[in-house]
């Protein structure tokens, strides 16, 4: 099969766009939600709902992973720490990633589509600039824009770190404390590794998910496409999670600090490297769990996003036919 461009629409296998509801009604709404959102807004809404589904399902796994990244402990010890914290604190810190992820994934998909459209419109016909370059730029810009929401990752880190359980009570209290005692800058501690991670990972995600899906068995059913989208998103997410894992370790270490000097990424990385005996295996401790979490998370996100997008697209087309 030929390799497609980064356009997610071109990577999507055509399928019947019939309604999922009874009597021809839409799964999401019988009142034309797809038409109300329009061709642009649907990418933001589908991305947000997909992220919400993922966070609720995978949050406990993320907490175990976070403890491994921060303390370099084995998965069993991280689980024991959570058991000692108790069931009531299992979902402590859920709100920041829920707000952050539903917004960033909406931005990721929505702005990618918007930036792609704007940049492609600006490229003169016959300029010789490959579409891949334009769409890569759009993906990088969308990833950079996501970094605006770094404060949510910052608060999530503090709420998940057991060393701060006595100081920070919940999301609102943590934000108030950081802003009143340290200022806005403290909320953006760890911004640099986030920026380094987001741009390249977006470029690779949008650039490879089309070609990867093309290598999977074609399917004309909604269920078959759902499975393909899950596999495509999961494989990409897992691979990117391993590739950028050291950056997440640096981010977690930097954001676990409250107050004091802002240390460069390289300095934080070398501190962690020395503390873990100069061992690559210790630096990547937790990577196996991150691999499985990313496989599940991005499988859920990609499959849910594509499913909702196909439903809304079918609804818009149905509205057009009725007119």
PDB file of C-alpha atoms in Angstrom:
ATOM      1  CA  UNK A   1       0.000   0.000   0.000  1.00  0.00           C
ATOM      2  CA  UNK A   2       1.127   3.560  -0.639  1.00  0.00           C
ATOM      3  CA  UNK A   3       2.200   5.701   2.291  1.00  0.00           C
ATOM      4  CA  UNK A   4      -0.298   8.458   2.981  1.00  0.00           C
ATOM      5  CA  UNK A   5       0.244  12.003   4.197  1.00  0.00           C
ATOM      6  CA  UNK A   6      -0.129  13.065   7.811  1.00  0.00           C
ATOM      7  CA  UNK A   7      -3.782  13.893   7.245  1.00  0.00           C
ATOM      8  CA  UNK A   8      -5.723  11.661   9.654  1.00  0.00           C
ATOM      9  CA  UNK A   9      -8.719  11.745   7.336  1.00  0.00           C
ATOM     10  CA  UNK A  10      -6.699  10.095   4.567  1.00  0.00           C
ATOM     11  CA  UNK A  11      -5.481   7.436   6.988  1.00  0.00           C
ATOM     12  CA  UNK A  12      -8.980   6.452   7.981  1.00  0.00           C
ATOM     13  CA  UNK A  13     -10.461   3.435   6.229  1.00  0.00           C
ATOM     14  CA  UNK A  14     -13.795   4.258   4.660  1.00  0.00           C
ATOM     15  CA  UNK A  15     -16.760   2.703   6.408  1.00  0.00           C
ATOM     16  CA  UNK A  16     -20.523   2.983   6.573  1.00  0.00           C
ATOM     17  CA  UNK A  17     -21.508   6.069   8.495  1.00  0.00           C
ATOM     18  CA  UNK A  18     -24.855   4.810   9.641  1.00  0.00           C
ATOM     19  CA  UNK A  19     -26.316   5.819  12.955  1.00  0.00           C
ATOM     20  CA  UNK A  20     -25.579   3.889  16.135  1.00  0.00           C
ATOM     21  CA  UNK A  21     -28.813   4.799  17.810  1.00  0.00           C
ATOM     22  CA  UNK A  22     -32.231   3.220  17.561  1.00  0.00           C
ATOM     23  CA  UNK A  23     -34.542   4.288  14.790  1.00  0.00           C
ATOM     24  CA  UNK A  24     -31.817   6.168  12.956  1.00  0.00           C
ATOM     25  CA  UNK A  25     -31.018   8.551  15.844  1.00  0.00           C
ATOM     26  CA  UNK A  26     -27.469   9.597  16.559  1.00  0.00           C
ATOM     27  CA  UNK A  27     -25.461   7.995  19.346  1.00  0.00           C
ATOM     28  CA  UNK A  28     -24.505  11.397  20.702  1.00  0.00           C
ATOM     29  CA  UNK A  29     -27.644  13.415  20.073  1.00  0.00           C
ATOM     30  CA  UNK A  30     -30.810  13.358  18.101  1.00  0.00           C
ATOM     31  CA  UNK A  31     -30.574  17.116  17.615  1.00  0.00           C
ATOM     32  CA  UNK A  32     -27.699  17.447  15.188  1.00  0.00           C
ATOM     33  CA  UNK A  33     -24.699  17.758  17.532  1.00  0.00           C
ATOM     34  CA  UNK A  34     -22.372  17.104  14.617  1.00  0.00           C
ATOM     35  CA  UNK A  35     -23.881  19.986  12.662  1.00  0.00           C
ATOM     36  CA  UNK A  36     -23.752  22.275  15.699  1.00  0.00           C
ATOM     37  CA  UNK A  37     -20.038  21.614  16.206  1.00  0.00           C
ATOM     38  CA  UNK A  38     -19.187  21.992  12.539  1.00  0.00           C
ATOM     39  CA  UNK A  39     -16.233  20.474  10.679  1.00  0.00           C
ATOM     40  CA  UNK A  40     -13.687  22.233  12.944  1.00  0.00           C
ATOM     41  CA  UNK A  41     -15.153  21.982  16.434  1.00  0.00           C
ATOM     42  CA  UNK A  42     -15.692  18.236  16.220  1.00  0.00           C
ATOM     43  CA  UNK A  43     -11.943  17.529  16.454  1.00  0.00           C
ATOM     44  CA  UNK A  44     -11.699  19.389  19.766  1.00  0.00           C
ATOM     45  CA  UNK A  45     -14.771  17.696  21.275  1.00  0.00           C
ATOM     46  CA  UNK A  46     -13.800  14.187  20.139  1.00  0.00           C
ATOM     47  CA  UNK A  47     -10.262  14.642  21.474  1.00  0.00           C
ATOM     48  CA  UNK A  48     -11.543  15.869  24.835  1.00  0.00           C
ATOM     49  CA  UNK A  49     -14.000  12.991  25.327  1.00  0.00           C
ATOM     50  CA  UNK A  50     -11.359  10.455  24.274  1.00  0.00           C
ATOM     51  CA  UNK A  51      -8.932  11.833  26.867  1.00  0.00           C
ATOM     52  CA  UNK A  52     -11.586  11.806  29.604  1.00  0.00           C
ATOM     53  CA  UNK A  53     -12.275   8.111  28.949  1.00  0.00           C
ATOM     54  CA  UNK A  54      -8.586   7.294  29.054  1.00  0.00           C
ATOM     55  CA  UNK A  55      -7.778   9.165  32.296  1.00  0.00           C
ATOM     56  CA  UNK A  56     -10.585   7.575  34.294  1.00  0.00           C
ATOM     57  CA  UNK A  57      -9.489   4.089  33.196  1.00  0.00           C
ATOM     58  CA  UNK A  58      -5.713   4.407  33.554  1.00  0.00           C
ATOM     59  CA  UNK A  59      -5.189   6.824  36.487  1.00  0.00           C
ATOM     60  CA  UNK A  60      -4.242   4.148  39.091  1.00  0.00           C
ATOM     61  CA  UNK A  61      -1.595   2.779  36.707  1.00  0.00           C
ATOM     62  CA  UNK A  62      -0.240   6.299  36.248  1.00  0.00           C
ATOM     63  CA  UNK A  63       0.160   6.696  40.008  1.00  0.00           C
ATOM     64  CA  UNK A  64       2.261   3.532  40.242  1.00  0.00           C
ATOM     65  CA  UNK A  65       4.371   4.733  37.310  1.00  0.00           C
ATOM     66  CA  UNK A  66       4.840   8.165  38.880  1.00  0.00           C
ATOM     67  CA  UNK A  67       6.199   6.646  42.107  1.00  0.00           C
ATOM     68  CA  UNK A  68       8.697   4.624  40.061  1.00  0.00           C
ATOM     69  CA  UNK A  69       9.826   7.678  38.092  1.00  0.00           C
ATOM     70  CA  UNK A  70      10.212   9.795  41.208  1.00  0.00           C
ATOM     71  CA  UNK A  71      11.812   7.315  43.623  1.00  0.00           C
ATOM     72  CA  UNK A  72      13.310   4.662  41.325  1.00  0.00           C
ATOM     73  CA  UNK A  73      11.479   1.854  43.156  1.00  0.00           C
ATOM     74  CA  UNK A  74      10.127  -1.392  41.750  1.00  0.00           C
ATOM     75  CA  UNK A  75       6.485  -1.667  40.697  1.00  0.00           C
ATOM     76  CA  UNK A  76       5.683  -3.890  43.689  1.00  0.00           C
ATOM     77  CA  UNK A  77       7.037  -1.293  46.135  1.00  0.00           C
ATOM     78  CA  UNK A  78       5.129   1.487  44.354  1.00  0.00           C
ATOM     79  CA  UNK A  79       1.926  -0.550  44.684  1.00  0.00           C
ATOM     80  CA  UNK A  80       2.659  -1.096  48.395  1.00  0.00           C
ATOM     81  CA  UNK A  81       3.055   2.664  48.837  1.00  0.00           C
ATOM     82  CA  UNK A  82      -0.387   3.205  47.314  1.00  0.00           C
ATOM     83  CA  UNK A  83      -1.837   0.482  49.527  1.00  0.00           C
ATOM     84  CA  UNK A  84      -0.406   2.231  52.585  1.00  0.00           C
ATOM     85  CA  UNK A  85      -1.931   5.511  51.386  1.00  0.00           C
ATOM     86  CA  UNK A  86      -5.339   3.804  51.307  1.00  0.00           C
ATOM     87  CA  UNK A  87      -8.186   3.487  48.808  1.00  0.00           C
ATOM     88  CA  UNK A  88      -9.480   6.987  49.589  1.00  0.00           C
ATOM     89  CA  UNK A  89      -6.250   8.462  48.209  1.00  0.00           C
ATOM     90  CA  UNK A  90      -6.076   6.224  45.127  1.00  0.00           C
ATOM     91  CA  UNK A  91      -7.695   8.878  42.941  1.00  0.00           C
ATOM     92  CA  UNK A  92      -6.078  11.777  44.810  1.00  0.00           C
ATOM     93  CA  UNK A  93      -4.707  14.104  42.147  1.00  0.00           C
ATOM     94  CA  UNK A  94      -7.226  12.977  39.496  1.00  0.00           C
ATOM     95  CA  UNK A  95      -8.633  16.443  38.765  1.00  0.00           C
ATOM     96  CA  UNK A  96      -5.432  18.067  37.417  1.00  0.00           C
ATOM     97  CA  UNK A  97      -4.713  15.349  34.809  1.00  0.00           C
ATOM     98  CA  UNK A  98      -8.424  15.171  33.985  1.00  0.00           C
ATOM     99  CA  UNK A  99      -8.533  18.911  33.272  1.00  0.00           C
ATOM    100  CA  UNK A 100      -5.093  18.954  31.706  1.00  0.00           C
ATOM    101  CA  UNK A 101      -5.447  15.883  29.511  1.00  0.00           C
ATOM    102  CA  UNK A 102      -8.977  16.570  28.264  1.00  0.00           C
ATOM    103  CA  UNK A 103      -7.786  20.036  27.249  1.00  0.00           C
ATOM    104  CA  UNK A 104      -4.374  19.098  25.839  1.00  0.00           C
ATOM    105  CA  UNK A 105      -5.693  16.203  23.743  1.00  0.00           C
ATOM    106  CA  UNK A 106      -8.459  18.485  22.448  1.00  0.00           C
ATOM    107  CA  UNK A 107      -5.742  21.020  21.565  1.00  0.00           C
ATOM    108  CA  UNK A 108      -3.534  18.295  20.096  1.00  0.00           C
ATOM    109  CA  UNK A 109      -6.139  17.060  17.606  1.00  0.00           C
ATOM    110  CA  UNK A 110      -8.009  20.326  17.095  1.00  0.00           C
ATOM    111  CA  UNK A 111      -5.059  22.655  16.633  1.00  0.00           C
ATOM    112  CA  UNK A 112      -3.287  20.109  14.446  1.00  0.00           C
ATOM    113  CA  UNK A 113      -6.248  20.220  12.069  1.00  0.00           C
ATOM    114  CA  UNK A 114      -6.507  24.022  12.271  1.00  0.00           C
ATOM    115  CA  UNK A 115      -2.775  24.662  11.855  1.00  0.00           C
ATOM    116  CA  UNK A 116      -2.651  22.174   8.971  1.00  0.00           C
ATOM    117  CA  UNK A 117      -5.481  23.950   7.172  1.00  0.00           C
ATOM    118  CA  UNK A 118      -3.978  27.420   7.707  1.00  0.00           C
ATOM    119  CA  UNK A 119      -0.447  26.402   6.703  1.00  0.00           C
ATOM    120  CA  UNK A 120      -1.606  24.484   3.644  1.00  0.00           C
ATOM    121  CA  UNK A 121      -3.632  27.524   2.559  1.00  0.00           C
ATOM    122  CA  UNK A 122      -0.516  29.709   2.908  1.00  0.00           C
ATOM    123  CA  UNK A 123       1.709  27.464   0.795  1.00  0.00           C
ATOM    124  CA  UNK A 124       1.644  28.723  -2.833  1.00  0.00           C
ATOM    125  CA  UNK A 125       0.695  26.192  -5.466  1.00  0.00           C
ATOM    126  CA  UNK A 126       3.789  24.758  -7.084  1.00  0.00           C
ATOM    127  CA  UNK A 127       6.085  25.973  -4.301  1.00  0.00           C
ATOM    128  CA  UNK A 128       7.654  22.541  -4.039  1.00  0.00           C
ATOM    129  CA  UNK A 129       7.193  22.360  -0.262  1.00  0.00           C
ATOM    130  CA  UNK A 130       6.131  18.780   0.593  1.00  0.00           C
ATOM    131  CA  UNK A 131       2.837  18.421   2.450  1.00  0.00           C
ATOM    132  CA  UNK A 132       4.682  16.286   5.006  1.00  0.00           C
ATOM    133  CA  UNK A 133       6.770  19.318   6.021  1.00  0.00           C
ATOM    134  CA  UNK A 134       3.678  21.506   6.399  1.00  0.00           C
ATOM    135  CA  UNK A 135       1.814  18.962   8.490  1.00  0.00           C
ATOM    136  CA  UNK A 136       4.909  18.274  10.607  1.00  0.00           C
ATOM    137  CA  UNK A 137       5.078  21.986  11.371  1.00  0.00           C
ATOM    138  CA  UNK A 138       1.389  21.963  12.309  1.00  0.00           C
ATOM    139  CA  UNK A 139       1.943  19.015  14.663  1.00  0.00           C
ATOM    140  CA  UNK A 140       4.921  20.718  16.330  1.00  0.00           C
ATOM    141  CA  UNK A 141       2.974  23.959  16.792  1.00  0.00           C
ATOM    142  CA  UNK A 142       0.069  22.074  18.357  1.00  0.00           C
ATOM    143  CA  UNK A 143       2.448  20.307  20.747  1.00  0.00           C
ATOM    144  CA  UNK A 144       4.047  23.594  21.746  1.00  0.00           C
ATOM    145  CA  UNK A 145       0.622  25.122  22.426  1.00  0.00           C
ATOM    146  CA  UNK A 146      -0.197  22.207  24.762  1.00  0.00           C
ATOM    147  CA  UNK A 147       2.667  23.281  27.043  1.00  0.00           C
ATOM    148  CA  UNK A 148       0.561  26.248  28.190  1.00  0.00           C
ATOM    149  CA  UNK A 149      -1.207  23.760  30.470  1.00  0.00           C
ATOM    150  CA  UNK A 150       1.992  22.642  32.230  1.00  0.00           C
ATOM    151  CA  UNK A 151       0.651  23.926  35.611  1.00  0.00           C
ATOM    152  CA  UNK A 152      -1.815  21.028  35.668  1.00  0.00           C
ATOM    153  CA  UNK A 153       1.042  18.526  35.349  1.00  0.00           C
ATOM    154  CA  UNK A 154       2.863  20.467  38.064  1.00  0.00           C
ATOM    155  CA  UNK A 155      -0.051  20.212  40.502  1.00  0.00           C
ATOM    156  CA  UNK A 156      -0.619  16.539  39.625  1.00  0.00           C
ATOM    157  CA  UNK A 157       3.016  15.797  40.514  1.00  0.00           C
ATOM    158  CA  UNK A 158       2.735  17.471  43.913  1.00  0.00           C
ATOM    159  CA  UNK A 159      -0.540  15.747  44.784  1.00  0.00           C
ATOM    160  CA  UNK A 160       0.805  12.322  43.817  1.00  0.00           C
ATOM    161  CA  UNK A 161       4.054  12.728  45.768  1.00  0.00           C
ATOM    162  CA  UNK A 162       3.440  11.295  49.262  1.00  0.00           C
ATOM    163  CA  UNK A 163       6.030  13.687  50.695  1.00  0.00           C
ATOM    164  CA  UNK A 164       3.622  16.565  50.044  1.00  0.00           C
ATOM    165  CA  UNK A 165       0.413  14.909  51.299  1.00  0.00           C
ATOM    166  CA  UNK A 166       0.472  16.951  54.504  1.00  0.00           C
ATOM    167  CA  UNK A 167       1.041  20.280  52.777  1.00  0.00           C
ATOM    168  CA  UNK A 168      -1.226  20.202  49.726  1.00  0.00           C
ATOM    169  CA  UNK A 169      -4.832  19.124  50.255  1.00  0.00           C
ATOM    170  CA  UNK A 170      -6.409  19.240  46.778  1.00  0.00           C
ATOM    171  CA  UNK A 171      -6.090  20.860  43.359  1.00  0.00           C
ATOM    172  CA  UNK A 172      -7.482  24.270  44.306  1.00  0.00           C
ATOM    173  CA  UNK A 173      -5.431  24.446  47.507  1.00  0.00           C
ATOM    174  CA  UNK A 174      -2.239  23.518  45.655  1.00  0.00           C
ATOM    175  CA  UNK A 175      -2.781  26.196  43.014  1.00  0.00           C
ATOM    176  CA  UNK A 176      -3.551  28.798  45.686  1.00  0.00           C
ATOM    177  CA  UNK A 177      -0.437  27.895  47.672  1.00  0.00           C
ATOM    178  CA  UNK A 178       1.896  27.990  44.676  1.00  0.00           C
ATOM    179  CA  UNK A 179       0.503  31.275  43.374  1.00  0.00           C
ATOM    180  CA  UNK A 180       0.360  33.067  46.726  1.00  0.00           C
ATOM    181  CA  UNK A 181       3.720  31.895  48.073  1.00  0.00           C
ATOM    182  CA  UNK A 182       5.823  31.568  44.920  1.00  0.00           C
ATOM    183  CA  UNK A 183       4.034  33.207  41.979  1.00  0.00           C
ATOM    184  CA  UNK A 184       3.058  32.066  38.487  1.00  0.00           C
ATOM    185  CA  UNK A 185       6.603  31.048  37.548  1.00  0.00           C
ATOM    186  CA  UNK A 186       6.544  28.219  40.097  1.00  0.00           C
ATOM    187  CA  UNK A 187       3.537  26.710  38.328  1.00  0.00           C
ATOM    188  CA  UNK A 188       5.671  26.330  35.202  1.00  0.00           C
ATOM    189  CA  UNK A 189       8.539  24.461  36.832  1.00  0.00           C
ATOM    190  CA  UNK A 190       9.467  21.625  34.468  1.00  0.00           C
ATOM    191  CA  UNK A 191       8.315  23.515  31.354  1.00  0.00           C
ATOM    192  CA  UNK A 192      11.485  22.852  29.324  1.00  0.00           C
ATOM    193  CA  UNK A 193      11.265  19.028  29.291  1.00  0.00           C
ATOM    194  CA  UNK A 194       7.549  19.360  28.471  1.00  0.00           C
ATOM    195  CA  UNK A 195       8.365  21.524  25.440  1.00  0.00           C
ATOM    196  CA  UNK A 196      11.152  19.199  24.285  1.00  0.00           C
ATOM    197  CA  UNK A 197       8.773  16.234  24.598  1.00  0.00           C
ATOM    198  CA  UNK A 198       5.572  17.630  23.102  1.00  0.00           C
ATOM    199  CA  UNK A 199       6.692  18.937  19.714  1.00  0.00           C
ATOM    200  CA  UNK A 200       8.656  15.925  18.436  1.00  0.00           C
ATOM    201  CA  UNK A 201       6.192  13.389  19.882  1.00  0.00           C
ATOM    202  CA  UNK A 202       3.299  15.116  18.088  1.00  0.00           C
ATOM    203  CA  UNK A 203       5.202  15.129  14.802  1.00  0.00           C
ATOM    204  CA  UNK A 204       5.881  11.400  15.082  1.00  0.00           C
ATOM    205  CA  UNK A 205       2.349  10.557  16.237  1.00  0.00           C
ATOM    206  CA  UNK A 206       0.540  12.322  13.399  1.00  0.00           C
ATOM    207  CA  UNK A 207       3.181  11.377  10.863  1.00  0.00           C
ATOM    208  CA  UNK A 208       3.171   7.643  11.563  1.00  0.00           C
ATOM    209  CA  UNK A 209      -0.371   6.693  12.553  1.00  0.00           C
ATOM    210  CA  UNK A 210      -1.603   6.779   8.939  1.00  0.00           C
ATOM    211  CA  UNK A 211       1.151   4.536   7.528  1.00  0.00           C
ATOM    212  CA  UNK A 212       0.869   2.156  10.510  1.00  0.00           C
ATOM    213  CA  UNK A 213      -2.874   1.778  10.040  1.00  0.00           C
ATOM    214  CA  UNK A 214      -2.342   1.046   6.360  1.00  0.00           C
ATOM    215  CA  UNK A 215      -0.269  -1.997   7.327  1.00  0.00           C
ATOM    216  CA  UNK A 216      -3.152  -3.463   9.357  1.00  0.00           C
ATOM    217  CA  UNK A 217      -5.848  -5.661   7.786  1.00  0.00           C
ATOM    218  CA  UNK A 218      -8.497  -3.528   6.107  1.00  0.00           C
ATOM    219  CA  UNK A 219     -11.955  -3.564   7.617  1.00  0.00           C
ATOM    220  CA  UNK A 220     -15.306  -2.251   6.425  1.00  0.00           C
ATOM    221  CA  UNK A 221     -17.025  -2.694   9.806  1.00  0.00           C
ATOM    222  CA  UNK A 222     -17.077  -0.190  12.643  1.00  0.00           C
ATOM    223  CA  UNK A 223     -15.813  -2.813  15.112  1.00  0.00           C
ATOM    224  CA  UNK A 224     -12.905  -3.725  12.840  1.00  0.00           C
ATOM    225  CA  UNK A 225     -11.892  -0.102  12.419  1.00  0.00           C
ATOM    226  CA  UNK A 226     -12.151   0.398  16.188  1.00  0.00           C
ATOM    227  CA  UNK A 227      -9.674  -2.435  16.748  1.00  0.00           C
ATOM    228  CA  UNK A 228      -7.311  -1.092  14.069  1.00  0.00           C
ATOM    229  CA  UNK A 229      -7.414   2.397  15.563  1.00  0.00           C
ATOM    230  CA  UNK A 230      -6.731   0.988  19.030  1.00  0.00           C
ATOM    231  CA  UNK A 231      -3.728  -1.007  17.786  1.00  0.00           C
ATOM    232  CA  UNK A 232      -2.388   1.927  15.750  1.00  0.00           C
ATOM    233  CA  UNK A 233      -2.673   4.431  18.600  1.00  0.00           C
ATOM    234  CA  UNK A 234      -1.447   1.958  21.206  1.00  0.00           C
ATOM    235  CA  UNK A 235       1.671   0.912  19.316  1.00  0.00           C
ATOM    236  CA  UNK A 236       2.603   4.525  18.581  1.00  0.00           C
ATOM    237  CA  UNK A 237       1.907   5.683  22.127  1.00  0.00           C
ATOM    238  CA  UNK A 238       3.946   2.856  23.644  1.00  0.00           C
ATOM    239  CA  UNK A 239       6.913   3.476  21.345  1.00  0.00           C
ATOM    240  CA  UNK A 240       6.896   7.236  21.965  1.00  0.00           C
ATOM    241  CA  UNK A 241       6.490   6.647  25.692  1.00  0.00           C
ATOM    242  CA  UNK A 242       9.728   4.644  25.763  1.00  0.00           C
ATOM    243  CA  UNK A 243      11.537   7.104  23.485  1.00  0.00           C
ATOM    244  CA  UNK A 244      10.745  10.128  25.665  1.00  0.00           C
ATOM    245  CA  UNK A 245      10.784   8.352  29.035  1.00  0.00           C
ATOM    246  CA  UNK A 246      13.971  10.045  30.370  1.00  0.00           C
ATOM    247  CA  UNK A 247      12.366  13.441  29.732  1.00  0.00           C
ATOM    248  CA  UNK A 248       9.391  12.419  31.851  1.00  0.00           C
ATOM    249  CA  UNK A 249      11.758  11.313  34.625  1.00  0.00           C
ATOM    250  CA  UNK A 250      13.435  14.735  34.500  1.00  0.00           C
ATOM    251  CA  UNK A 251      10.043  16.469  34.504  1.00  0.00           C
ATOM    252  CA  UNK A 252       8.801  14.480  37.510  1.00  0.00           C
ATOM    253  CA  UNK A 253      11.969  15.189  39.478  1.00  0.00           C
ATOM    254  CA  UNK A 254      11.944  18.908  38.651  1.00  0.00           C
ATOM    255  CA  UNK A 255       8.241  19.320  39.434  1.00  0.00           C
ATOM    256  CA  UNK A 256       8.473  17.501  42.761  1.00  0.00           C
ATOM    257  CA  UNK A 257      10.538  20.412  44.086  1.00  0.00           C
ATOM    258  CA  UNK A 258       8.734  23.365  45.665  1.00  0.00           C
ATOM    259  CA  UNK A 259      10.623  26.644  45.754  1.00  0.00           C
ATOM    260  CA  UNK A 260      14.330  27.135  45.225  1.00  0.00           C
ATOM    261  CA  UNK A 261      16.346  27.590  42.064  1.00  0.00           C
ATOM    262  CA  UNK A 262      15.128  26.403  38.669  1.00  0.00           C
ATOM    263  CA  UNK A 263      17.718  23.865  37.575  1.00  0.00           C
ATOM    264  CA  UNK A 264      18.517  23.145  33.904  1.00  0.00           C
ATOM    265  CA  UNK A 265      17.271  19.869  32.397  1.00  0.00           C
ATOM    266  CA  UNK A 266      20.777  18.536  31.959  1.00  0.00           C
ATOM    267  CA  UNK A 267      21.644  19.174  35.587  1.00  0.00           C
ATOM    268  CA  UNK A 268      18.489  17.404  36.812  1.00  0.00           C
ATOM    269  CA  UNK A 269      19.198  14.463  34.507  1.00  0.00           C
ATOM    270  CA  UNK A 270      22.763  14.128  35.778  1.00  0.00           C
ATOM    271  CA  UNK A 271      21.528  14.262  39.389  1.00  0.00           C
ATOM    272  CA  UNK A 272      19.119  11.403  38.741  1.00  0.00           C
ATOM    273  CA  UNK A 273      21.824   9.538  36.807  1.00  0.00           C
ATOM    274  CA  UNK A 274      24.269   9.754  39.737  1.00  0.00           C
ATOM    275  CA  UNK A 275      21.630   8.857  42.331  1.00  0.00           C
ATOM    276  CA  UNK A 276      20.787   5.720  40.362  1.00  0.00           C
ATOM    277  CA  UNK A 277      24.372   4.598  40.062  1.00  0.00           C
ATOM    278  CA  UNK A 278      24.912   5.610  36.454  1.00  0.00           C
ATOM    279  CA  UNK A 279      22.661   2.749  35.360  1.00  0.00           C
ATOM    280  CA  UNK A 280      20.529   2.992  32.220  1.00  0.00           C
ATOM    281  CA  UNK A 281      18.274   0.282  33.630  1.00  0.00           C
ATOM    282  CA  UNK A 282      17.688   2.356  36.775  1.00  0.00           C
ATOM    283  CA  UNK A 283      17.073   5.501  34.711  1.00  0.00           C
ATOM    284  CA  UNK A 284      14.418   3.611  32.771  1.00  0.00           C
ATOM    285  CA  UNK A 285      12.915   2.021  35.886  1.00  0.00           C
ATOM    286  CA  UNK A 286       9.166   2.039  35.386  1.00  0.00           C
ATOM    287  CA  UNK A 287       9.501   2.123  31.589  1.00  0.00           C
ATOM    288  CA  UNK A 288       7.925  -1.329  31.219  1.00  0.00           C
ATOM    289  CA  UNK A 289       4.831  -0.164  33.097  1.00  0.00           C
ATOM    290  CA  UNK A 290       4.866   3.084  31.111  1.00  0.00           C
ATOM    291  CA  UNK A 291       4.941   0.989  27.923  1.00  0.00           C
ATOM    292  CA  UNK A 292       1.820  -0.941  28.899  1.00  0.00           C
ATOM    293  CA  UNK A 293       0.051   2.161  30.222  1.00  0.00           C
ATOM    294  CA  UNK A 294       0.812   4.084  27.018  1.00  0.00           C
ATOM    295  CA  UNK A 295      -0.288   1.123  24.935  1.00  0.00           C
ATOM    296  CA  UNK A 296      -3.641   1.144  26.724  1.00  0.00           C
ATOM    297  CA  UNK A 297      -3.965   4.939  27.011  1.00  0.00           C
ATOM    298  CA  UNK A 298      -3.217   5.877  23.433  1.00  0.00           C
ATOM    299  CA  UNK A 299      -5.132   2.898  22.150  1.00  0.00           C
ATOM    300  CA  UNK A 300      -8.190   4.172  24.035  1.00  0.00           C
ATOM    301  CA  UNK A 301      -7.616   7.780  22.956  1.00  0.00           C
ATOM    302  CA  UNK A 302      -7.096   7.025  19.273  1.00  0.00           C
ATOM    303  CA  UNK A 303      -9.927   4.494  19.024  1.00  0.00           C
ATOM    304  CA  UNK A 304     -12.407   6.691  20.929  1.00  0.00           C
ATOM    305  CA  UNK A 305     -11.428   9.782  18.940  1.00  0.00           C
ATOM    306  CA  UNK A 306     -11.855   8.047  15.590  1.00  0.00           C
ATOM    307  CA  UNK A 307     -15.133   6.416  16.631  1.00  0.00           C
ATOM    308  CA  UNK A 308     -16.664   9.704  17.801  1.00  0.00           C
ATOM    309  CA  UNK A 309     -15.339  11.487  14.729  1.00  0.00           C
ATOM    310  CA  UNK A 310     -16.952   8.942  12.422  1.00  0.00           C
ATOM    311  CA  UNK A 311     -20.266   9.252  14.281  1.00  0.00           C
ATOM    312  CA  UNK A 312     -20.230  13.057  14.060  1.00  0.00           C
ATOM    313  CA  UNK A 313     -19.109  12.969  10.444  1.00  0.00           C
ATOM    314  CA  UNK A 314     -21.989  10.607   9.633  1.00  0.00           C
ATOM    315  CA  UNK A 315     -24.403  12.916  11.418  1.00  0.00           C
ATOM    316  CA  UNK A 316     -23.187  15.948   9.473  1.00  0.00           C
ATOM    317  CA  UNK A 317     -23.527  14.057   6.198  1.00  0.00           C
ATOM    318  CA  UNK A 318     -27.025  12.897   7.156  1.00  0.00           C
ATOM    319  CA  UNK A 319     -28.023  16.501   7.948  1.00  0.00           C
ATOM    320  CA  UNK A 320     -26.690  17.554   4.556  1.00  0.00           C
ATOM    321  CA  UNK A 321     -28.636  14.843   2.754  1.00  0.00           C
ATOM    322  CA  UNK A 322     -31.881  15.865   4.484  1.00  0.00           C
ATOM    323  CA  UNK A 323     -31.350  19.466   3.373  1.00  0.00           C
TER     324      UNK A 323
END
